[in-house]
Short mmCIF file of N, CA and C in Angstrom, two decimals:
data_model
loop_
_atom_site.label_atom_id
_atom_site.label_comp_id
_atom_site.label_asym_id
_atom_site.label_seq_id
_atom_site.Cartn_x
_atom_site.Cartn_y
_atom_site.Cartn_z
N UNK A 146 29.60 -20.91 23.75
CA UNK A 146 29.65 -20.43 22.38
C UNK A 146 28.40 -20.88 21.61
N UNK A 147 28.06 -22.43 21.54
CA UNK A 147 26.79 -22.74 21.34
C UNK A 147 25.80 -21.95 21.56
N UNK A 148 25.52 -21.57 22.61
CA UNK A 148 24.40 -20.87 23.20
C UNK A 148 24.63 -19.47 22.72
N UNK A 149 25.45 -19.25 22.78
CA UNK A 149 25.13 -17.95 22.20
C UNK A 149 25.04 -17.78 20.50
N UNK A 150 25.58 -18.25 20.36
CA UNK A 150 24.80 -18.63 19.18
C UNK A 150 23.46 -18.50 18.80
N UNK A 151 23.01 -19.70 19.10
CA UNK A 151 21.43 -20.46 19.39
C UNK A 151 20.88 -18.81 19.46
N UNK A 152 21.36 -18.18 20.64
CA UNK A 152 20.11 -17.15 21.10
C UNK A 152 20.35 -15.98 20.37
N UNK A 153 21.66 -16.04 19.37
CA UNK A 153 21.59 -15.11 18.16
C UNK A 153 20.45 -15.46 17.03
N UNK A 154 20.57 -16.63 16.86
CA UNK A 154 19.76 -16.91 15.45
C UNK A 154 18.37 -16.82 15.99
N UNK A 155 17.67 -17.49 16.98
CA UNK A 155 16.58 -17.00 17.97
C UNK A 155 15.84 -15.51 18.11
N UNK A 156 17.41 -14.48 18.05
CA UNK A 156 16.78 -13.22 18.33
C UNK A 156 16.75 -13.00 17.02
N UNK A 157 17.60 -13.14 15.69
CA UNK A 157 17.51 -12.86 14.31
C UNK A 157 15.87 -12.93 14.08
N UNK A 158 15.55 -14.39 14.48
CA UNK A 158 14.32 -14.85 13.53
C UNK A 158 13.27 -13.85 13.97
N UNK A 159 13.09 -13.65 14.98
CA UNK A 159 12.36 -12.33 16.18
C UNK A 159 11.76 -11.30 15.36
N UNK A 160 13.06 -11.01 14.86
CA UNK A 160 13.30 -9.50 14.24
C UNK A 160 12.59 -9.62 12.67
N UNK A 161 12.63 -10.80 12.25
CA UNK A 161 12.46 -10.80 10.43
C UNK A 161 11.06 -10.25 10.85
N UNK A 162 10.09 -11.47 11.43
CA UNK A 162 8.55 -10.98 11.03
C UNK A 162 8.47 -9.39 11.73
N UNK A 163 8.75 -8.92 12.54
CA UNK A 163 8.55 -7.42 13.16
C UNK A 163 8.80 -6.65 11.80
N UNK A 164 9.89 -7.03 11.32
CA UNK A 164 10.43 -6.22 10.19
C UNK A 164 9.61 -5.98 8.34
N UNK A 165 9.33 -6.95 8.74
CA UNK A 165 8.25 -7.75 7.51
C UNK A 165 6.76 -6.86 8.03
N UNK A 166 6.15 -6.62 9.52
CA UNK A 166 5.43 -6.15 9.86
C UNK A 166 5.56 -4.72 9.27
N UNK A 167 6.50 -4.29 10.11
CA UNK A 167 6.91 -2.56 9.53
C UNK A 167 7.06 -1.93 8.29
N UNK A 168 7.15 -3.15 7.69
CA UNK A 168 7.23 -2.57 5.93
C UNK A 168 5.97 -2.73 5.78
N UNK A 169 4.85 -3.70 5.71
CA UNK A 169 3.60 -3.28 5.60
C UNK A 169 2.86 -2.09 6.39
N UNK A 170 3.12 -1.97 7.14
CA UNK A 170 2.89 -0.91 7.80
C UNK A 170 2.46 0.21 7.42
N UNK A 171 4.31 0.31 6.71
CA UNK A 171 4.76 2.07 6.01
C UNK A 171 4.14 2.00 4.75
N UNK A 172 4.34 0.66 4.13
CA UNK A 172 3.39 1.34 2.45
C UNK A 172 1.97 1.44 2.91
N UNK A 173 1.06 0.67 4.20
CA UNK A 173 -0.41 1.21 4.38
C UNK A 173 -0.21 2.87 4.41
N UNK A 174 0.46 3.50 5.32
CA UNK A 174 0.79 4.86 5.23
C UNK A 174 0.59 5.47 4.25
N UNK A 175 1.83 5.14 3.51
CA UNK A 175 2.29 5.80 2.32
C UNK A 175 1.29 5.83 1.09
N UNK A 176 0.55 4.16 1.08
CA UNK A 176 -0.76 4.58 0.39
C UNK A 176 -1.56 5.18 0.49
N UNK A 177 -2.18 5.27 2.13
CA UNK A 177 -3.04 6.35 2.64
C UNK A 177 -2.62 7.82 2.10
N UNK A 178 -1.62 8.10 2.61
CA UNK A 178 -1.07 9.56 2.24
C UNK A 178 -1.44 10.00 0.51
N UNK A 179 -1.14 9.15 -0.47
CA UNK A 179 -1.11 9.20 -1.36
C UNK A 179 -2.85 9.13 -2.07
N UNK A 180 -3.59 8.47 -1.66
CA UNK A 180 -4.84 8.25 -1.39
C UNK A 180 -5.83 10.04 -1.46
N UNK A 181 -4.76 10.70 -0.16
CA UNK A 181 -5.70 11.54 0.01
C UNK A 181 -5.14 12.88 -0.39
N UNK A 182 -3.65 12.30 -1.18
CA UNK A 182 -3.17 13.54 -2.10
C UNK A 182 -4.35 13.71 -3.61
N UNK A 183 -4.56 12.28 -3.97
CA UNK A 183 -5.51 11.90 -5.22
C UNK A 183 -7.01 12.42 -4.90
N UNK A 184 -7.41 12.68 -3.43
CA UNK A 184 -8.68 13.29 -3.15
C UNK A 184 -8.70 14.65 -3.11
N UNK A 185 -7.34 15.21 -2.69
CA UNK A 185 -7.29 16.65 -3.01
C UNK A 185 -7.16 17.11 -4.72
N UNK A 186 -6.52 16.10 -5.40
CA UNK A 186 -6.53 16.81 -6.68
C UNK A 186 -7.41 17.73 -7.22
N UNK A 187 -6.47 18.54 -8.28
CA UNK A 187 -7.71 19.68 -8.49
C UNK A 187 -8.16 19.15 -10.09
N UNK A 188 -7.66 18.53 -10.58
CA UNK A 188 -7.80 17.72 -12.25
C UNK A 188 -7.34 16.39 -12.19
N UNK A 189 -8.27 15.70 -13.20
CA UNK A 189 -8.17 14.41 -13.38
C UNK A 189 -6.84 14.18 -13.59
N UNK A 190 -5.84 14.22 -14.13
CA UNK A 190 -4.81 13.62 -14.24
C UNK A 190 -4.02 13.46 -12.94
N UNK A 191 -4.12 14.67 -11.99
CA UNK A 191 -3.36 14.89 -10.86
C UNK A 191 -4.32 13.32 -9.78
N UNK A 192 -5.19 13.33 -9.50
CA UNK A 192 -6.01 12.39 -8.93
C UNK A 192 -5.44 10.71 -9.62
N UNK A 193 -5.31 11.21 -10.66
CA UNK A 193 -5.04 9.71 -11.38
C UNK A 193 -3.65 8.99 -11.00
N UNK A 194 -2.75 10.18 -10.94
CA UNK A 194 -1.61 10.15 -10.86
C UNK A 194 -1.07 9.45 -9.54
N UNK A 195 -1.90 9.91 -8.43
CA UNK A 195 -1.36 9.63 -7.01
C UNK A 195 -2.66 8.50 -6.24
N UNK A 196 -3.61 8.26 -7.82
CA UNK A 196 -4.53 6.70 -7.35
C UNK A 196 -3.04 5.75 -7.97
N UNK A 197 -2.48 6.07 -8.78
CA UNK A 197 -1.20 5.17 -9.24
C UNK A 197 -0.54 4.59 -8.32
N UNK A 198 0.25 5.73 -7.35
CA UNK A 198 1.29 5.92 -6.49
C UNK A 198 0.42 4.59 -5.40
N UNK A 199 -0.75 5.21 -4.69
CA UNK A 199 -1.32 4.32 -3.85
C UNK A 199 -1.49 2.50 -4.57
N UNK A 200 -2.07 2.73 -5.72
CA UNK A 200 -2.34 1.55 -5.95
C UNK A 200 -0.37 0.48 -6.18
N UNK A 201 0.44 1.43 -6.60
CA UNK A 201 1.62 0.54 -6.59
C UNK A 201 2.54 0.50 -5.47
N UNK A 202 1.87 1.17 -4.44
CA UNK A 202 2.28 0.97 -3.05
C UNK A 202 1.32 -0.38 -2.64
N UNK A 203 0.24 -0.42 -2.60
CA UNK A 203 -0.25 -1.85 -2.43
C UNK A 203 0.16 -3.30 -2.92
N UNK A 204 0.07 -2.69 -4.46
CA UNK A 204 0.32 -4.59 -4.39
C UNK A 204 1.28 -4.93 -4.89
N UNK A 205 2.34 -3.94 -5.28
CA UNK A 205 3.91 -3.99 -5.40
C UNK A 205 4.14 -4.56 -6.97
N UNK A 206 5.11 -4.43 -7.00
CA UNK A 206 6.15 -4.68 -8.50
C UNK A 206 5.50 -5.81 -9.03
N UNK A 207 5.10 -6.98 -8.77
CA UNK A 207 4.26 -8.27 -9.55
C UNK A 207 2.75 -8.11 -9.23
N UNK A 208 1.92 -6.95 -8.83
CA UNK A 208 0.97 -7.01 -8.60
C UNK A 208 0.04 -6.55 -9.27
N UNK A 209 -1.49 -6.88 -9.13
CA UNK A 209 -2.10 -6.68 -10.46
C UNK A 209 -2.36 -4.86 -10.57
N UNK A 210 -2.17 -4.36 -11.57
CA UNK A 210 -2.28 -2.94 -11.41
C UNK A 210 -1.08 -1.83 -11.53
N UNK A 211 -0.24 -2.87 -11.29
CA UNK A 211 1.04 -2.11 -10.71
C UNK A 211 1.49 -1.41 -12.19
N UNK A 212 1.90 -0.27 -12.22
CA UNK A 212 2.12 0.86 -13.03
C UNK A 212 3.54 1.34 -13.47
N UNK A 213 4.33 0.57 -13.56
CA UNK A 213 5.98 0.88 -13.67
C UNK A 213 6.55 2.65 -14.07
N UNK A 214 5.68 3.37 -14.99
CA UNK A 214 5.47 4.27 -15.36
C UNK A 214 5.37 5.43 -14.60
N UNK A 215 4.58 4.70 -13.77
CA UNK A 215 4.25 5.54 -12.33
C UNK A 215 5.52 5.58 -11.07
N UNK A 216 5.61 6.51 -10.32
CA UNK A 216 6.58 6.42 -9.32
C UNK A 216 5.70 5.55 -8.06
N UNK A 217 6.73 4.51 -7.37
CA UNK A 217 6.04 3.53 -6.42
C UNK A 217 6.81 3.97 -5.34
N UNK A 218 5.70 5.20 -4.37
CA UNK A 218 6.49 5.66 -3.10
C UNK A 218 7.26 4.39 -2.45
N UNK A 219 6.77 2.98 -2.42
CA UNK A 219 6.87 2.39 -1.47
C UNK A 219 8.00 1.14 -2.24
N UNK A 220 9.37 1.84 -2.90
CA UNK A 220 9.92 0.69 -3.65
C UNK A 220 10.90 0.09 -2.72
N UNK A 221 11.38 0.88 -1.65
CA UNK A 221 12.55 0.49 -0.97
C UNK A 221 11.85 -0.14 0.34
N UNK A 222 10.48 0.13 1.00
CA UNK A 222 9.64 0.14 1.74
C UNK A 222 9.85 -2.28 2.03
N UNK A 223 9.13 -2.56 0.97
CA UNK A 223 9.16 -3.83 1.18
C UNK A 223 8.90 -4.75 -0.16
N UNK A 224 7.47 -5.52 -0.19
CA UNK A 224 7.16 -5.95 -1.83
C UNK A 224 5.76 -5.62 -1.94
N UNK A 225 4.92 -4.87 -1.41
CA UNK A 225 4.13 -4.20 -1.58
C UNK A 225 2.70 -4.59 -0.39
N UNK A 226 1.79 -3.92 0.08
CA UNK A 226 1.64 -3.84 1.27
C UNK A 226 1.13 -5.18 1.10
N UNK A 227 -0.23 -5.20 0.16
CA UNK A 227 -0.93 -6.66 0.30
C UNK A 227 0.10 -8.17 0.41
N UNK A 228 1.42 -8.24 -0.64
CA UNK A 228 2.17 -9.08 -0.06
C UNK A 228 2.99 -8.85 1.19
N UNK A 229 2.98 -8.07 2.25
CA UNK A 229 4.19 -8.05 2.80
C UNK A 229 3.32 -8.05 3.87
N UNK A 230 1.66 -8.16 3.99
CA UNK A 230 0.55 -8.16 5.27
C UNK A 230 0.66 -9.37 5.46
N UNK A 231 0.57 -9.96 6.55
CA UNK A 231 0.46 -11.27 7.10
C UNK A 231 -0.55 -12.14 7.64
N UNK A 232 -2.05 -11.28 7.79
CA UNK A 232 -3.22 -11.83 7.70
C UNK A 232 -3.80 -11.79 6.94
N UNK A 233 -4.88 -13.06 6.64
CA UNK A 233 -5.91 -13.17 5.73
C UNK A 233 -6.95 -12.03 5.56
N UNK A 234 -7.28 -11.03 6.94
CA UNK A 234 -8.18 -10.32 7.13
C UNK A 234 -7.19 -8.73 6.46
N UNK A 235 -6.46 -8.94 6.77
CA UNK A 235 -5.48 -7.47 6.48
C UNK A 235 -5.10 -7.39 5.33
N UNK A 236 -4.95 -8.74 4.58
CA UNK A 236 -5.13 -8.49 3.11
C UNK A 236 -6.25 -8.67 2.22
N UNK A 237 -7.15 -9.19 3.12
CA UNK A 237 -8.71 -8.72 2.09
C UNK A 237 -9.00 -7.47 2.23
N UNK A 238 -8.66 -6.70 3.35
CA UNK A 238 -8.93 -5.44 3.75
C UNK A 238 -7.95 -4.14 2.42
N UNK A 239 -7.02 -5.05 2.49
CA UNK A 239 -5.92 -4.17 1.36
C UNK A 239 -6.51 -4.14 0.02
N UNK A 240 -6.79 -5.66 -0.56
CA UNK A 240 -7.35 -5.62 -1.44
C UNK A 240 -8.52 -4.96 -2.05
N UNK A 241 -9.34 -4.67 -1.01
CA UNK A 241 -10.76 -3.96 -0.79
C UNK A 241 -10.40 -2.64 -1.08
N UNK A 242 -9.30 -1.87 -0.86
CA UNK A 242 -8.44 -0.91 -0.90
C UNK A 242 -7.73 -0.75 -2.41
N UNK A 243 -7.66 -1.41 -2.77
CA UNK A 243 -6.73 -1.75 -4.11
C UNK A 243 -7.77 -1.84 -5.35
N UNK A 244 -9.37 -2.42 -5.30
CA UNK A 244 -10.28 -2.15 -5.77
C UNK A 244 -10.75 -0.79 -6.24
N UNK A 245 -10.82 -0.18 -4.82
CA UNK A 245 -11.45 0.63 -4.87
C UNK A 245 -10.45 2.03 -5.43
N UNK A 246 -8.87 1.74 -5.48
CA UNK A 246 -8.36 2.76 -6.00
C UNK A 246 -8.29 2.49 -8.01
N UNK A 247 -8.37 1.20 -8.23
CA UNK A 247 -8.76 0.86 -9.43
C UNK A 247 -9.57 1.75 -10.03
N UNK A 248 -10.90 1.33 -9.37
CA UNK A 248 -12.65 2.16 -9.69
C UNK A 248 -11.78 3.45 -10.10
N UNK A 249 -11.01 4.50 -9.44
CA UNK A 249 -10.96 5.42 -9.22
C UNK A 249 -9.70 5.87 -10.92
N UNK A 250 -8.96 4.78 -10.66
CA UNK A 250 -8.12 5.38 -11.99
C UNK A 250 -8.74 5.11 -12.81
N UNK A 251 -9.52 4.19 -13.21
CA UNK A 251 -11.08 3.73 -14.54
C UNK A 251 -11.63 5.31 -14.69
N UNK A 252 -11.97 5.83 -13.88
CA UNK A 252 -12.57 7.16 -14.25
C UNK A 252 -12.77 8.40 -14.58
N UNK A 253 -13.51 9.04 -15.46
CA UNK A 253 -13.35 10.09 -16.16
C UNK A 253 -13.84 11.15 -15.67
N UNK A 254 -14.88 11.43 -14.66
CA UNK A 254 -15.26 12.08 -14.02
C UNK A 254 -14.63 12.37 -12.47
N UNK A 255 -14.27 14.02 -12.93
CA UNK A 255 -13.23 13.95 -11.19
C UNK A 255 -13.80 14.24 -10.48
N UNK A 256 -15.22 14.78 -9.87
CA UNK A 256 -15.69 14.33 -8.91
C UNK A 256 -15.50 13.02 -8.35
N UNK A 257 -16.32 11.68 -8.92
CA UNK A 257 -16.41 10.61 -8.69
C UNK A 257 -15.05 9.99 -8.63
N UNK A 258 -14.24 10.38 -9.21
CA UNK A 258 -12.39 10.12 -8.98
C UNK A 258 -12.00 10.67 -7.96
N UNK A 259 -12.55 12.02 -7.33
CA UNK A 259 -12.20 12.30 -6.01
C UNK A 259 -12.29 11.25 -4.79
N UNK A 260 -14.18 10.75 -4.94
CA UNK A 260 -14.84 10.43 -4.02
C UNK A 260 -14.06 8.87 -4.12
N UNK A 261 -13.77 8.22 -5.07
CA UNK A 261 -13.36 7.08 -5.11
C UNK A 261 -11.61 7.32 -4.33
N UNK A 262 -11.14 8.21 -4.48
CA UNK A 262 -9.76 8.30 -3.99
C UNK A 262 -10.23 8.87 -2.00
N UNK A 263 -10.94 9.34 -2.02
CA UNK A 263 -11.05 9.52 -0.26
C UNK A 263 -11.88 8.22 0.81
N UNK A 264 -12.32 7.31 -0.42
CA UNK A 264 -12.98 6.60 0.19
C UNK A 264 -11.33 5.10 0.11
N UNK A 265 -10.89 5.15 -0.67
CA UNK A 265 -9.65 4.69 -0.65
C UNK A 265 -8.75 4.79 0.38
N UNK A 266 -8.56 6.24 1.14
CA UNK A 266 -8.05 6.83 1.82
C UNK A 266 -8.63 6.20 3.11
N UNK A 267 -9.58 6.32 3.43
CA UNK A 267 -10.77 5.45 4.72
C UNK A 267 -10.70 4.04 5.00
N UNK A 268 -10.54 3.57 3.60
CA UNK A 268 -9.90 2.16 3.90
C UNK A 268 -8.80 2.03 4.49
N UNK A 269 -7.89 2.58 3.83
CA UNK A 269 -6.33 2.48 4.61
C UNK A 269 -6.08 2.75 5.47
N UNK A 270 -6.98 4.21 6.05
CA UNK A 270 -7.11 4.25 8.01
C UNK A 270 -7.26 3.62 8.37
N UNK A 271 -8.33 2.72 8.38
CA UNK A 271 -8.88 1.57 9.13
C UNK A 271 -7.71 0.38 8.86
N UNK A 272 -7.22 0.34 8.09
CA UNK A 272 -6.20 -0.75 7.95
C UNK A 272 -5.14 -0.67 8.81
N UNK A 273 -4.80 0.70 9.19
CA UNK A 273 -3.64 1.17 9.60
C UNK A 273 -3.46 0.29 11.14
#
């Protein structure tokens, strides 16, 4: 009974970080996706709208940026990608990502709001 036990709580603990993995995962996705909905926009607001979505898929409900106003594809997902990444390198990489969708809602010009939302989008591939 012991033992089985033991190799329940053993396989539990297994499962948290995998799980903790997979939710970062899906909001890198989901930001990406959203990323390169904001590069297709055809007007600034539409671009602005879904640099929102990406940026509050990154750094989640306490994070800097985060937009309550805005819909956060990624609310049920985890606590947002940069907290829910587990390396130092994968969250400078997010953050680098989270910058650069910033730049992009700062701006008034939708060209350069495009280019800032596809280059957003490139980050998050590579993150993926």
């Amino acid at each position: 009974m012991k033992k089985s036990m033991l190799l329940s709580f053993a396989a539990a603990a297994l499962l948290v970080p995998a799980a903790a993995l997979a939710s970062a995962q899906s909001e890198i996705v989901t930001a990406a996706t959203h990323a390169g909905f904001a590069a297709a926009g055809k007007d600034l607001a539409t671009v602005h709208m879904h640099l929102h979505h990406t940026l509050n898929c990154l750094v989640g409900p306490s994070g800097m940026g985060f937009d309550a106003k805005e819909l956060d594809p990624c609310a049920h997902a985890g606590s947002g990608a940069i907290p829910d990444a587990k390396s130092a390198a994968a969250k400078t990489a997010l953050q680098a990502a989270a910058a650069e969708a910033r730049t992009g809602i700062a701006e008034t010009d939708l060209a350069k709001a495009q280019k800032d939302a596809a280059d957003t989008q490139a980050m998050l591939k590579k993150a993926e």
